[in-house]
PDB file of C-alpha atoms in Angstrom:
ATOM      1  CA  MET A 261    -115.760  65.605 120.667  1.00 88.00           C
ATOM      2  CA  HIS A 262    -112.689  64.245 119.390  1.00 94.00           C
ATOM      3  CA  ARG A 263    -112.381  63.663 116.190  1.00 95.00           C
ATOM      4  CA  THR A 264    -110.390  61.315 114.306  1.00 96.00           C
ATOM      5  CA  SER A 265    -109.877  60.831 110.053  1.00 97.00           C
ATOM      6  CA  HIS A 266    -107.792  57.897 108.629  1.00 98.00           C
ATOM      7  CA  SER A 267    -107.392  57.298 104.687  1.00 97.00           C
ATOM      8  CA  VAL A 268    -105.690  54.804 102.135  1.00 97.00           C
ATOM      9  CA  GLU A 269    -105.331  54.964  98.581  1.00 97.00           C
ATOM     10  CA  VAL A 270    -107.306  51.690  96.679  1.00 97.00           C
ATOM     11  CA  ASP A 271    -106.262  50.917  93.364  1.00 96.00           C
ATOM     12  CA  ALA A 272    -109.766  49.478  92.729  1.00 95.00           C
ATOM     13  CA  PRO A 273    -113.174  50.601  91.200  1.00 95.00           C
ATOM     14  CA  ALA A 274    -114.837  52.888  93.756  1.00 95.00           C
ATOM     15  CA  GLY A 275    -118.207  50.685  93.422  1.00 95.00           C
ATOM     16  CA  VAL A 276    -116.408  47.714  94.225  1.00 95.00           C
ATOM     17  CA  VAL A 277    -114.981  49.530  97.592  1.00 96.00           C
ATOM     18  CA  TYR A 278    -118.166  51.257  98.106  1.00 97.00           C
ATOM     19  CA  GLY A 279    -119.645  47.617  97.762  1.00 95.00           C
ATOM     20  CA  LEU A 280    -117.634  46.338 100.710  1.00 95.00           C
ATOM     21  CA  ILE A 281    -118.373  49.078 102.982  1.00 95.00           C
ATOM     22  CA  SER A 282    -122.154  49.034 102.253  1.00 95.00           C
ATOM     23  CA  ASP A 283    -122.675  45.384 103.029  1.00 94.00           C
ATOM     24  CA  ALA A 284    -121.797  45.115 106.627  1.00 95.00           C
ATOM     25  CA  ARG A 285    -122.931  41.613 107.038  1.00 94.00           C
ATOM     26  CA  GLN A 286    -120.037  40.691 105.120  1.00 94.00           C
ATOM     27  CA  TRP A 287    -117.598  42.423 107.522  1.00 95.00           C
ATOM     28  CA  PRO A 288    -116.728  39.459 109.986  1.00 95.00           C
ATOM     29  CA  LEU A 289    -115.193  37.879 106.585  1.00 93.00           C
ATOM     30  CA  PHE A 290    -113.636  41.002 105.803  1.00 90.00           C
ATOM     31  CA  PHE A 291    -112.284  42.801 109.079  1.00 89.00           C
ATOM     32  CA  PRO A 292    -109.796  41.089 111.732  1.00 86.00           C
ATOM     33  CA  GLU A 293    -111.699  42.558 114.774  1.00 89.00           C
ATOM     34  CA  ASN A 294    -115.237  41.889 113.514  1.00 93.00           C
ATOM     35  CA  VAL A 295    -117.064  38.710 114.397  1.00 96.00           C
ATOM     36  CA  HIS A 296    -120.699  38.731 113.603  1.00 97.00           C
ATOM     37  CA  VAL A 297    -123.030  41.575 112.037  1.00 97.00           C
ATOM     38  CA  GLU A 298    -126.590  40.877 112.472  1.00 96.00           C
ATOM     39  CA  ARG A 299    -129.114  43.660 110.346  1.00 96.00           C
ATOM     40  CA  LEU A 300    -131.651  44.431 112.307  1.00 97.00           C
ATOM     41  CA  GLU A 301    -133.918  46.620 110.100  1.00 96.00           C
ATOM     42  CA  PHE A 302    -132.920  47.888 106.267  1.00 96.00           C
ATOM     43  CA  ASP A 303    -135.116  49.982 104.052  1.00 96.00           C
ATOM     44  CA  GLY A 304    -133.008  50.391 101.172  1.00 92.00           C
ATOM     45  CA  THR A 305    -131.015  53.354 102.761  1.00 96.00           C
ATOM     46  CA  ASN A 306    -131.139  53.577 106.669  1.00 97.00           C
ATOM     47  CA  GLU A 307    -130.446  50.185 108.473  1.00 97.00           C
ATOM     48  CA  ARG A 308    -130.162  49.031 112.079  1.00 97.00           C
ATOM     49  CA  LEU A 309    -127.153  47.041 113.017  1.00 97.00           C
ATOM     50  CA  ARG A 310    -125.966  44.734 116.223  1.00 96.00           C
ATOM     51  CA  MET A 311    -122.096  43.910 115.803  1.00 94.00           C
ATOM     52  CA  TRP A 312    -120.216  42.192 117.998  1.00 95.00           C
ATOM     53  CA  ALA A 313    -116.201  42.852 117.454  1.00 92.00           C
ATOM     54  CA  THR A 314    -113.108  42.038 119.677  1.00 88.00           C
ATOM     55  CA  ALA A 315    -111.231  44.860 121.285  1.00 77.00           C
ATOM     56  CA  ASP A 316    -108.519  45.169 124.144  1.00 72.00           C
ATOM     57  CA  GLY A 317    -109.014  41.113 124.465  1.00 76.00           C
ATOM     58  CA  ARG A 318    -112.666  40.929 124.836  1.00 85.00           C
ATOM     59  CA  VAL A 319    -115.641  40.673 122.853  1.00 92.00           C
ATOM     60  CA  ARG A 320    -117.916  44.229 122.775  1.00 89.00           C
ATOM     61  CA  SER A 321    -121.318  44.615 120.955  1.00 90.00           C
ATOM     62  CA  TRP A 322    -123.206  47.612 120.000  1.00 92.00           C
ATOM     63  CA  ILE A 323    -126.002  48.663 117.691  1.00 94.00           C
ATOM     64  CA  SER A 324    -125.468  50.823 114.909  1.00 96.00           C
ATOM     65  CA  GLU A 325    -127.751  52.957 112.947  1.00 97.00           C
ATOM     66  CA  ARG A 326    -126.275  53.477 109.269  1.00 98.00           C
ATOM     67  CA  ALA A 327    -127.631  55.563 106.149  1.00 98.00           C
ATOM     68  CA  GLN A 328    -126.189  54.586 103.102  1.00 97.00           C
ATOM     69  CA  ASP A 329    -125.863  57.169 100.429  1.00 97.00           C
ATOM     70  CA  PRO A 330    -124.869  54.874  96.856  1.00 96.00           C
ATOM     71  CA  GLY A 331    -124.878  57.861  94.208  1.00 95.00           C
ATOM     72  CA  ALA A 332    -122.292  59.599  96.725  1.00 96.00           C
ATOM     73  CA  ARG A 333    -120.770  56.645  97.804  1.00 97.00           C
ATOM     74  CA  CYS A 334    -120.751  57.175 101.434  1.00 97.00           C
ATOM     75  CA  VAL A 335    -122.121  55.634 104.652  1.00 98.00           C
ATOM     76  CA  GLU A 336    -122.824  57.711 107.814  1.00 98.00           C
ATOM     77  CA  PHE A 337    -122.857  55.681 110.840  1.00 97.00           C
ATOM     78  CA  ARG A 338    -123.880  56.079 114.759  1.00 97.00           C
ATOM     79  CA  GLN A 339    -123.727  54.052 117.724  1.00 94.00           C
ATOM     80  CA  THR A 340    -127.301  54.042 119.949  1.00 93.00           C
ATOM     81  CA  HIS A 341    -125.861  52.696 122.957  1.00 85.00           C
ATOM     82  CA  PRO A 342    -122.002  52.743 122.954  1.00 85.00           C
ATOM     83  CA  GLN A 343    -120.320  50.517 125.541  1.00 82.00           C
ATOM     84  CA  LEU A 344    -118.921  52.570 128.715  1.00 85.00           C
ATOM     85  CA  PRO A 345    -116.459  54.695 128.720  1.00 91.00           C
ATOM     86  CA  VAL A 346    -117.724  55.865 125.183  1.00 92.00           C
ATOM     87  CA  THR A 347    -120.946  57.834 125.292  1.00 93.00           C
ATOM     88  CA  THR A 348    -121.104  59.338 122.045  1.00 94.00           C
ATOM     89  CA  MET A 349    -119.712  57.444 118.500  1.00 95.00           C
ATOM     90  CA  ARG A 350    -120.533  58.406 115.119  1.00 97.00           C
ATOM     91  CA  GLY A 351    -118.531  58.548 111.773  1.00 97.00           C
ATOM     92  CA  LEU A 352    -118.802  58.318 108.111  1.00 98.00           C
ATOM     93  CA  TRP A 353    -116.984  56.044 105.319  1.00 98.00           C
ATOM     94  CA  THR A 354    -116.214  58.158 102.094  1.00 98.00           C
ATOM     95  CA  VAL A 355    -115.277  56.964  98.506  1.00 97.00           C
ATOM     96  CA  GLU A 356    -113.720  59.810  96.600  1.00 96.00           C
ATOM     97  CA  GLU A 357    -112.730  58.957  92.768  1.00 94.00           C
ATOM     98  CA  ARG A 358    -109.323  60.753  91.651  1.00 89.00           C
ATOM     99  CA  ALA A 359    -108.867  60.463  88.001  1.00 81.00           C
ATOM    100  CA  PRO A 360    -106.365  59.795  86.874  1.00 84.00           C
ATOM    101  CA  GLY A 361    -105.072  57.804  89.909  1.00 86.00           C
ATOM    102  CA  PRO A 362    -106.430  55.664  92.601  1.00 95.00           C
ATOM    103  CA  ILE A 363    -109.375  56.024  94.662  1.00 96.00           C
ATOM    104  CA  LEU A 364    -109.373  57.831  97.880  1.00 97.00           C
ATOM    105  CA  LEU A 365    -111.233  55.929 100.971  1.00 98.00           C
ATOM    106  CA  THR A 366    -111.426  57.944 104.422  1.00 98.00           C
ATOM    107  CA  LEU A 367    -113.001  56.434 107.524  1.00 98.00           C
ATOM    108  CA  ARG A 368    -113.805  59.317 110.238  1.00 98.00           C
ATOM    109  CA  HIS A 369    -114.619  59.259 113.515  1.00 97.00           C
ATOM    110  CA  ASP A 370    -115.981  61.305 116.012  1.00 97.00           C
ATOM    111  CA  PHE A 371    -116.728  60.436 119.807  1.00 96.00           C
ATOM    112  CA  ALA A 372    -117.253  61.402 123.368  1.00 95.00           C
ATOM    113  CA  VAL A 373    -116.229  59.350 126.617  1.00 94.00           C
ATOM    114  CA  HIS A 374    -117.467  59.603 130.093  1.00 92.00           C
ATOM    115  CA  GLY A 375    -116.656  62.714 132.054  1.00 90.00           C
ATOM    116  CA  ASP A 376    -114.231  63.568 129.435  1.00 87.00           C
ATOM    117  CA  SER A 377    -111.324  61.482 131.093  1.00 89.00           C
ATOM    118  CA  ALA A 378    -108.427  62.099 129.257  1.00 92.00           C
ATOM    119  CA  GLY A 379    -107.189  58.370 130.046  1.00 92.00           C
ATOM    120  CA  ASP A 380    -110.502  56.807 128.459  1.00 92.00           C
ATOM    121  CA  ALA A 381    -110.075  59.368 125.345  1.00 94.00           C
ATOM    122  CA  ALA A 382    -106.430  58.056 124.557  1.00 94.00           C
ATOM    123  CA  TRP A 383    -107.577  54.332 125.165  1.00 92.00           C
ATOM    124  CA  VAL A 384    -110.829  54.986 123.053  1.00 92.00           C
ATOM    125  CA  GLU A 385    -108.375  56.787 120.425  1.00 94.00           C
ATOM    126  CA  GLN A 386    -106.023  54.218 120.046  1.00 92.00           C
ATOM    127  CA  VAL A 387    -108.596  51.245 119.643  1.00 88.00           C
ATOM    128  CA  VAL A 388    -110.296  53.287 117.088  1.00 92.00           C
ATOM    129  CA  ASP A 389    -106.679  53.998 115.138  1.00 93.00           C
ATOM    130  CA  THR A 390    -105.766  50.323 115.274  1.00 89.00           C
ATOM    131  CA  ASP A 391    -109.064  49.173 114.104  1.00 87.00           C
ATOM    132  CA  SER A 392    -109.240  51.981 111.376  1.00 93.00           C
ATOM    133  CA  ARG A 393    -105.969  50.924 110.366  1.00 93.00           C
ATOM    134  CA  ALA A 394    -106.649  47.304 110.047  1.00 90.00           C
ATOM    135  CA  GLN A 395    -110.173  47.702 108.298  1.00 91.00           C
ATOM    136  CA  LEU A 396    -108.820  49.834 105.486  1.00 95.00           C
ATOM    137  CA  ALA A 397    -106.128  47.777 105.179  1.00 94.00           C
ATOM    138  CA  SER A 398    -108.204  44.542 104.791  1.00 91.00           C
ATOM    139  CA  LEU A 399    -110.359  46.816 102.446  1.00 94.00           C
ATOM    140  CA  ARG A 400    -107.733  47.424 100.177  1.00 95.00           C
ATOM    141  CA  SER A 401    -106.538  44.418  99.924  1.00 92.00           C
ATOM    142  CA  LEU A 402    -109.846  42.756  99.228  1.00 91.00           C
ATOM    143  CA  ALA A 403    -110.545  45.335  96.915  1.00 94.00           C
ATOM    144  CA  GLU A 404    -107.358  45.090  94.893  1.00 95.00           C
ATOM    145  CA  ARG A 405    -108.186  41.994  94.056  1.00 93.00           C
ATOM    146  CA  TRP A 406    -111.513  42.415  93.172  1.00 93.00           C
ATOM    147  CA  LYS A 407    -110.830  40.291  89.455  1.00 93.00           C
ATOM    148  CA  ARG A 408    -110.049  37.263  91.282  1.00 92.00           C
ATOM    149  CA  PHE A 409    -112.611  38.072  94.199  1.00 90.00           C
ATOM    150  CA  ASP A 410    -114.674  35.086  92.892  1.00 91.00           C
ATOM    151  CA  ASP A 411    -112.016  32.693  93.243  1.00 94.00           C
ATOM    152  CA  LEU A 412    -110.892  33.559  96.634  1.00 95.00           C
ATOM    153  CA  VAL A 413    -114.096  33.556  98.308  1.00 95.00           C
ATOM    154  CA  LEU A 414    -116.235  30.547  98.798  1.00 95.00           C
ATOM    155  CA  SER A 415    -119.289  29.700 101.005  1.00 97.00           C
ATOM    156  CA  PHE A 416    -121.059  26.587 101.234  1.00 97.00           C
ATOM    157  CA  GLU A 417    -123.101  24.144 103.685  1.00 97.00           C
ATOM    158  CA  ASP A 418    -123.519  20.887 105.048  1.00 97.00           C
ATOM    159  CA  ALA A 419    -126.748  19.261 106.006  1.00 97.00           C
ATOM    160  CA  VAL A 420    -128.291  16.083 108.294  1.00 97.00           C
ATOM    161  CA  ARG A 421    -131.621  14.917 109.212  1.00 97.00           C
ATOM    162  CA  VAL A 422    -132.406  14.591 112.607  1.00 96.00           C
ATOM    163  CA  GLN A 423    -135.327  12.926 114.153  1.00 94.00           C
ATOM    164  CA  ALA A 424    -135.327  14.600 117.717  1.00 94.00           C
ATOM    165  CA  SER A 425    -135.952  17.947 118.989  1.00 93.00           C
ATOM    166  CA  VAL A 426    -134.516  21.162 118.407  1.00 94.00           C
ATOM    167  CA  GLU A 427    -133.065  21.242 122.179  1.00 94.00           C
ATOM    168  CA  SER A 428    -131.209  18.238 122.512  1.00 95.00           C
ATOM    169  CA  VAL A 429    -129.369  19.029 119.024  1.00 96.00           C
ATOM    170  CA  TYR A 430    -128.255  22.525 120.023  1.00 97.00           C
ATOM    171  CA  GLY A 431    -127.280  21.318 123.326  1.00 95.00           C
ATOM    172  CA  PHE A 432    -124.958  19.012 121.579  1.00 96.00           C
ATOM    173  CA  LEU A 433    -123.283  22.174 119.482  1.00 97.00           C
ATOM    174  CA  HIS A 434    -123.669  24.786 122.033  1.00 96.00           C
ATOM    175  CA  ARG A 435    -121.998  22.296 125.023  1.00 95.00           C
ATOM    176  CA  VAL A 436    -118.348  22.677 123.261  1.00 94.00           C
ATOM    177  CA  ALA A 437    -116.518  22.120 126.404  1.00 94.00           C
ATOM    178  CA  ASP A 438    -117.544  18.753 125.869  1.00 94.00           C
ATOM    179  CA  TRP A 439    -116.665  18.176 122.651  1.00 95.00           C
ATOM    180  CA  PRO A 440    -113.080  16.289 123.355  1.00 94.00           C
ATOM    181  CA  THR A 441    -114.669  13.709 125.617  1.00 93.00           C
ATOM    182  CA  LEU A 442    -117.616  13.227 122.468  1.00 92.00           C
ATOM    183  CA  ILE A 443    -116.025  14.400 119.094  1.00 91.00           C
ATOM    184  CA  PRO A 444    -112.508  12.118 118.289  1.00 90.00           C
ATOM    185  CA  HIS A 445    -110.699  14.429 116.212  1.00 87.00           C
ATOM    186  CA  VAL A 446    -111.147  17.184 118.776  1.00 91.00           C
ATOM    187  CA  THR A 447    -108.139  16.849 121.191  1.00 93.00           C
ATOM    188  CA  ARG A 448    -108.220  19.741 123.181  1.00 95.00           C
ATOM    189  CA  LEU A 449    -110.815  22.504 124.016  1.00 95.00           C
ATOM    190  CA  ASP A 450    -110.820  25.744 126.174  1.00 96.00           C
ATOM    191  CA  LEU A 451    -113.466  27.955 126.921  1.00 96.00           C
ATOM    192  CA  THR A 452    -114.148  31.159 128.216  1.00 94.00           C
ATOM    193  CA  GLU A 453    -117.737  32.615 128.549  1.00 92.00           C
ATOM    194  CA  ASP A 454    -117.722  35.785 130.325  1.00 83.00           C
ATOM    195  CA  ALA A 455    -121.014  36.978 128.840  1.00 88.00           C
ATOM    196  CA  PRO A 456    -123.854  34.289 128.250  1.00 90.00           C
ATOM    197  CA  GLY A 457    -123.978  33.172 124.793  1.00 93.00           C
ATOM    198  CA  VAL A 458    -120.547  34.509 123.651  1.00 96.00           C
ATOM    199  CA  GLN A 459    -117.921  31.878 124.100  1.00 96.00           C
ATOM    200  CA  LEU A 460    -114.020  32.259 123.296  1.00 96.00           C
ATOM    201  CA  MET A 461    -112.630  29.196 122.528  1.00 95.00           C
ATOM    202  CA  SER A 462    -109.482  27.232 121.410  1.00 95.00           C
ATOM    203  CA  MET A 463    -109.557  24.085 119.866  1.00 93.00           C
ATOM    204  CA  ASP A 464    -106.733  21.457 118.660  1.00 92.00           C
ATOM    205  CA  THR A 465    -108.038  18.582 116.076  1.00 87.00           C
ATOM    206  CA  LEU A 466    -106.136  16.129 114.269  1.00 83.00           C
ATOM    207  CA  THR A 467    -106.737  15.937 110.523  1.00 75.00           C
ATOM    208  CA  SER A 468    -106.954  13.457 108.149  1.00 71.00           C
ATOM    209  CA  GLY A 469    -103.063  12.907 108.072  1.00 74.00           C
ATOM    210  CA  GLY A 470    -102.818  13.359 111.764  1.00 78.00           C
ATOM    211  CA  ALA A 471    -101.620  16.476 111.893  1.00 80.00           C
ATOM    212  CA  VAL A 472    -102.677  18.846 114.948  1.00 85.00           C
ATOM    213  CA  HIS A 473    -104.414  21.962 113.532  1.00 83.00           C
ATOM    214  CA  THR A 474    -105.152  24.755 116.263  1.00 87.00           C
ATOM    215  CA  THR A 475    -107.776  27.004 115.740  1.00 88.00           C
ATOM    216  CA  GLU A 476    -109.347  30.209 117.953  1.00 93.00           C
ATOM    217  CA  SER A 477    -112.813  31.340 117.883  1.00 95.00           C
ATOM    218  CA  VAL A 478    -115.265  33.950 118.886  1.00 96.00           C
ATOM    219  CA  ARG A 479    -118.839  32.169 118.936  1.00 97.00           C
ATOM    220  CA  ILE A 480    -122.479  33.926 119.292  1.00 97.00           C
ATOM    221  CA  CYS A 481    -125.107  31.644 120.567  1.00 97.00           C
ATOM    222  CA  PHE A 482    -128.969  32.447 120.163  1.00 97.00           C
ATOM    223  CA  PRO A 483    -130.417  29.592 121.943  1.00 96.00           C
ATOM    224  CA  HIS A 484    -134.334  30.531 121.012  1.00 95.00           C
ATOM    225  CA  ALA A 485    -133.121  30.632 117.148  1.00 96.00           C
ATOM    226  CA  GLY A 486    -131.037  27.263 117.558  1.00 96.00           C
ATOM    227  CA  ARG A 487    -128.261  29.186 116.328  1.00 98.00           C
ATOM    228  CA  ILE A 488    -124.702  29.639 116.827  1.00 98.00           C
ATOM    229  CA  VAL A 489    -122.436  31.718 114.588  1.00 98.00           C
ATOM    230  CA  TYR A 490    -118.464  32.234 114.591  1.00 97.00           C
ATOM    231  CA  LYS A 491    -115.624  33.503 113.823  1.00 97.00           C
ATOM    232  CA  GLN A 492    -111.914  31.682 113.922  1.00 95.00           C
ATOM    233  CA  THR A 493    -109.472  34.513 115.218  1.00 92.00           C
ATOM    234  CA  GLU A 494    -106.820  32.235 114.585  1.00 88.00           C
ATOM    235  CA  THR A 495    -106.929  29.968 110.980  1.00 90.00           C
ATOM    236  CA  PRO A 496    -105.228  27.318 109.326  1.00 88.00           C
ATOM    237  CA  VAL A 497    -102.406  28.874 107.231  1.00 91.00           C
ATOM    238  CA  LEU A 498    -104.594  28.404 103.577  1.00 95.00           C
ATOM    239  CA  MET A 499    -107.304  30.493 105.100  1.00 95.00           C
ATOM    240  CA  GLU A 500    -107.059  34.039 105.037  1.00 94.00           C
ATOM    241  CA  ALA A 501    -110.551  34.399 107.037  1.00 95.00           C
ATOM    242  CA  HIS A 502    -113.322  31.792 108.270  1.00 96.00           C
ATOM    243  CA  THR A 503    -116.767  32.195 109.585  1.00 97.00           C
ATOM    244  CA  GLY A 504    -119.862  30.023 109.950  1.00 97.00           C
ATOM    245  CA  GLU A 505    -122.644  29.272 111.579  1.00 97.00           C
ATOM    246  CA  TRP A 506    -124.654  25.878 113.136  1.00 98.00           C
ATOM    247  CA  ASN A 507    -128.177  26.138 112.486  1.00 98.00           C
ATOM    248  CA  VAL A 508    -131.025  23.841 113.724  1.00 98.00           C
ATOM    249  CA  VAL A 509    -133.968  24.129 111.645  1.00 97.00           C
ATOM    250  CA  PRO A 510    -137.386  22.459 113.047  1.00 95.00           C
ATOM    251  CA  ASP A 511    -139.708  21.286 110.530  1.00 91.00           C
ATOM    252  CA  GLU A 512    -143.308  18.746 111.267  1.00 88.00           C
ATOM    253  CA  ASP A 513    -140.927  15.387 110.568  1.00 86.00           C
ATOM    254  CA  GLY A 514    -137.960  16.638 113.134  1.00 88.00           C
ATOM    255  CA  VAL A 515    -135.042  19.063 112.251  1.00 96.00           C
ATOM    256  CA  THR A 516    -131.988  19.823 109.534  1.00 97.00           C
ATOM    257  CA  ALA A 517    -128.847  20.617 111.294  1.00 98.00           C
ATOM    258  CA  LEU A 518    -126.829  22.755 109.196  1.00 98.00           C
ATOM    259  CA  ALA A 519    -123.304  23.611 109.192  1.00 98.00           C
ATOM    260  CA  GLN A 520    -122.273  26.658 106.948  1.00 98.00           C
ATOM    261  CA  HIS A 521    -118.940  27.905 105.960  1.00 98.00           C
ATOM    262  CA  ASN A 522    -117.691  31.325 104.525  1.00 97.00           C
ATOM    263  CA  VAL A 523    -113.843  31.357 103.724  1.00 97.00           C
ATOM    264  CA  VAL A 524    -111.443  33.865 102.175  1.00 96.00           C
ATOM    265  CA  LEU A 525    -108.386  32.022 100.911  1.00 96.00           C
ATOM    266  CA  ARG A 526    -105.107  32.976 101.317  1.00 95.00           C
ATOM    267  CA  GLU A 527    -103.821  32.693  97.944  1.00 94.00           C
ATOM    268  CA  GLU A 528     -99.757  32.951  98.645  1.00 94.00           C
ATOM    269  CA  ALA A 529     -99.935  30.327 101.052  1.00 96.00           C
ATOM    270  CA  VAL A 530    -101.832  27.886  98.572  1.00 96.00           C
ATOM    271  CA  GLU A 531     -98.324  26.059  97.018  1.00 96.00           C
ATOM    272  CA  GLN A 532     -96.712  26.272 100.567  1.00 95.00           C
ATOM    273  CA  VAL A 533     -99.928  24.221 101.894  1.00 94.00           C
ATOM    274  CA  LEU A 534    -100.897  22.151  98.721  1.00 96.00           C
ATOM    275  CA  GLY A 535     -97.331  21.672  96.850  1.00 95.00           C
ATOM    276  CA  ALA A 536     -95.862  23.482  93.993  1.00 95.00           C
ATOM    277  CA  GLY A 537     -98.161  23.878  90.805  1.00 95.00           C
ATOM    278  CA  ALA A 538    -101.295  24.155  93.105  1.00 96.00           C
ATOM    279  CA  ASP A 539    -104.241  26.590  92.291  1.00 95.00           C
ATOM    280  CA  LEU A 540    -106.864  28.458  93.620  1.00 96.00           C
ATOM    281  CA  ASP A 541    -109.517  25.548  91.922  1.00 96.00           C
ATOM    282  CA  ARG A 542    -107.380  23.131  94.225  1.00 97.00           C
ATOM    283  CA  ALA A 543    -107.097  25.120  97.350  1.00 97.00           C
ATOM    284  CA  ARG A 544    -110.995  25.560  97.118  1.00 97.00           C
ATOM    285  CA  ARG A 545    -111.769  21.618  96.313  1.00 97.00           C
ATOM    286  CA  HIS A 546    -109.235  21.299  99.389  1.00 95.00           C
ATOM    287  CA  VAL A 547    -110.698  23.195 101.750  1.00 96.00           C
ATOM    288  CA  ARG A 548    -114.333  22.535 100.677  1.00 97.00           C
ATOM    289  CA  GLU A 549    -113.480  18.996 101.562  1.00 95.00           C
ATOM    290  CA  ALA A 550    -111.864  19.455 104.588  1.00 91.00           C
ATOM    291  CA  LEU A 551    -114.283  21.966 106.078  1.00 94.00           C
ATOM    292  CA  GLY A 552    -116.987  19.706 105.086  1.00 95.00           C
ATOM    293  CA  ARG A 553    -115.736  16.302 106.413  1.00 92.00           C
ATOM    294  CA  SER A 554    -114.862  17.883 110.110  1.00 90.00           C
ATOM    295  CA  SER A 555    -118.356  19.694 110.308  1.00 94.00           C
ATOM    296  CA  THR A 556    -120.338  17.002 109.007  1.00 96.00           C
ATOM    297  CA  ALA A 557    -118.411  14.676 111.313  1.00 93.00           C
ATOM    298  CA  ILE A 558    -120.102  17.126 114.304  1.00 95.00           C
ATOM    299  CA  LEU A 559    -123.411  16.934 112.705  1.00 97.00           C
ATOM    300  CA  HIS A 560    -123.517  13.175 112.562  1.00 96.00           C
ATOM    301  CA  LEU A 561    -122.316  12.740 116.323  1.00 96.00           C
ATOM    302  CA  ALA A 562    -125.184  15.596 117.010  1.00 96.00           C
ATOM    303  CA  ARG A 563    -127.572  13.505 115.750  1.00 96.00           C
ATOM    304  CA  GLN A 564    -126.922  10.139 117.508  1.00 95.00           C
ATOM    305  CA  HIS A 565    -126.749  11.793 120.817  1.00 93.00           C
ATOM    306  CA  ALA A 566    -129.744  13.641 120.022  1.00 94.00           C
ATOM    307  CA  GLU A 567    -131.627  10.916 118.797  1.00 93.00           C
ATOM    308  CA  LEU A 568    -130.495   8.733 121.975  1.00 91.00           C
ATOM    309  CA  VAL A 569    -131.645  11.141 124.175  1.00 82.00           C
ATOM    310  CA  THR A 570    -134.905  11.001 122.545  1.00 77.00           C
ATOM    311  CA  ARG A 571    -135.261   7.472 122.928  1.00 77.00           C
ATOM    312  CA  GLU A 572    -134.203   7.686 126.569  1.00 70.00           C
ATOM    313  CA  ALA A 573    -136.957  10.120 127.079  1.00 57.00           C
TER     314      ALA A 573
END
């Protein structure tokens, strides 16, 4: 077994730090490398999670089992089917109160690699080291802003009713390679799909003011659920993080197409982007309006496309 340990001091309440660790479903919004976390089971203590994350330019996925102990403020984890060359991966998060002074947050990993290859072990250790440092830095940055957390984070969704099938609406949202010819404000889109249902895309969009924004995203597609989740890995300067979801929900009268967004604002960029005197309230309104306008436009185009297909069928 190879063992690593990384620690950081955090000037925040221990309960705040533990809360960020315990709710892994929010990790894609907090950690740069995490793309999506799907909770499969949870009994209040033990949980199974399907996780997607970027590593070495690729998207990797695994199932992790975790045991939460809020009393001791620790979370133990183990990957059940790690991807080669890793054969075993387990670890422990601990939040240690030290009065007086900041709390100590520690992340430990124990891992083994196939054949105990020195080269593979060194590569895995490098990835673990890079990811652990990034995770701890992100957690510290977020936790130390806990008093302003509600102002920095916003979530919202928009909905459009569609008189068509789930498949036709989902198909429009899934076939992003066609968006430059179907969506006026999308001027370029490069798509890579090395694994089925895992899309890496780079996209240029025109803002209402005529500026071009370039974003890069990873999308995880769930066709049987009519659902696509995504994370922007390259965001506009005003957003520290942005995750979202397209969802097509059927009912007896048709379907509802939903666009959902979660954002962490980059506070230091507010005046740079919006001008002197701009505050977080204005930034929240600006981001809500800009993202809502763009995603609602896509939903309406999906509706037009799906309803046309339905009429022609």
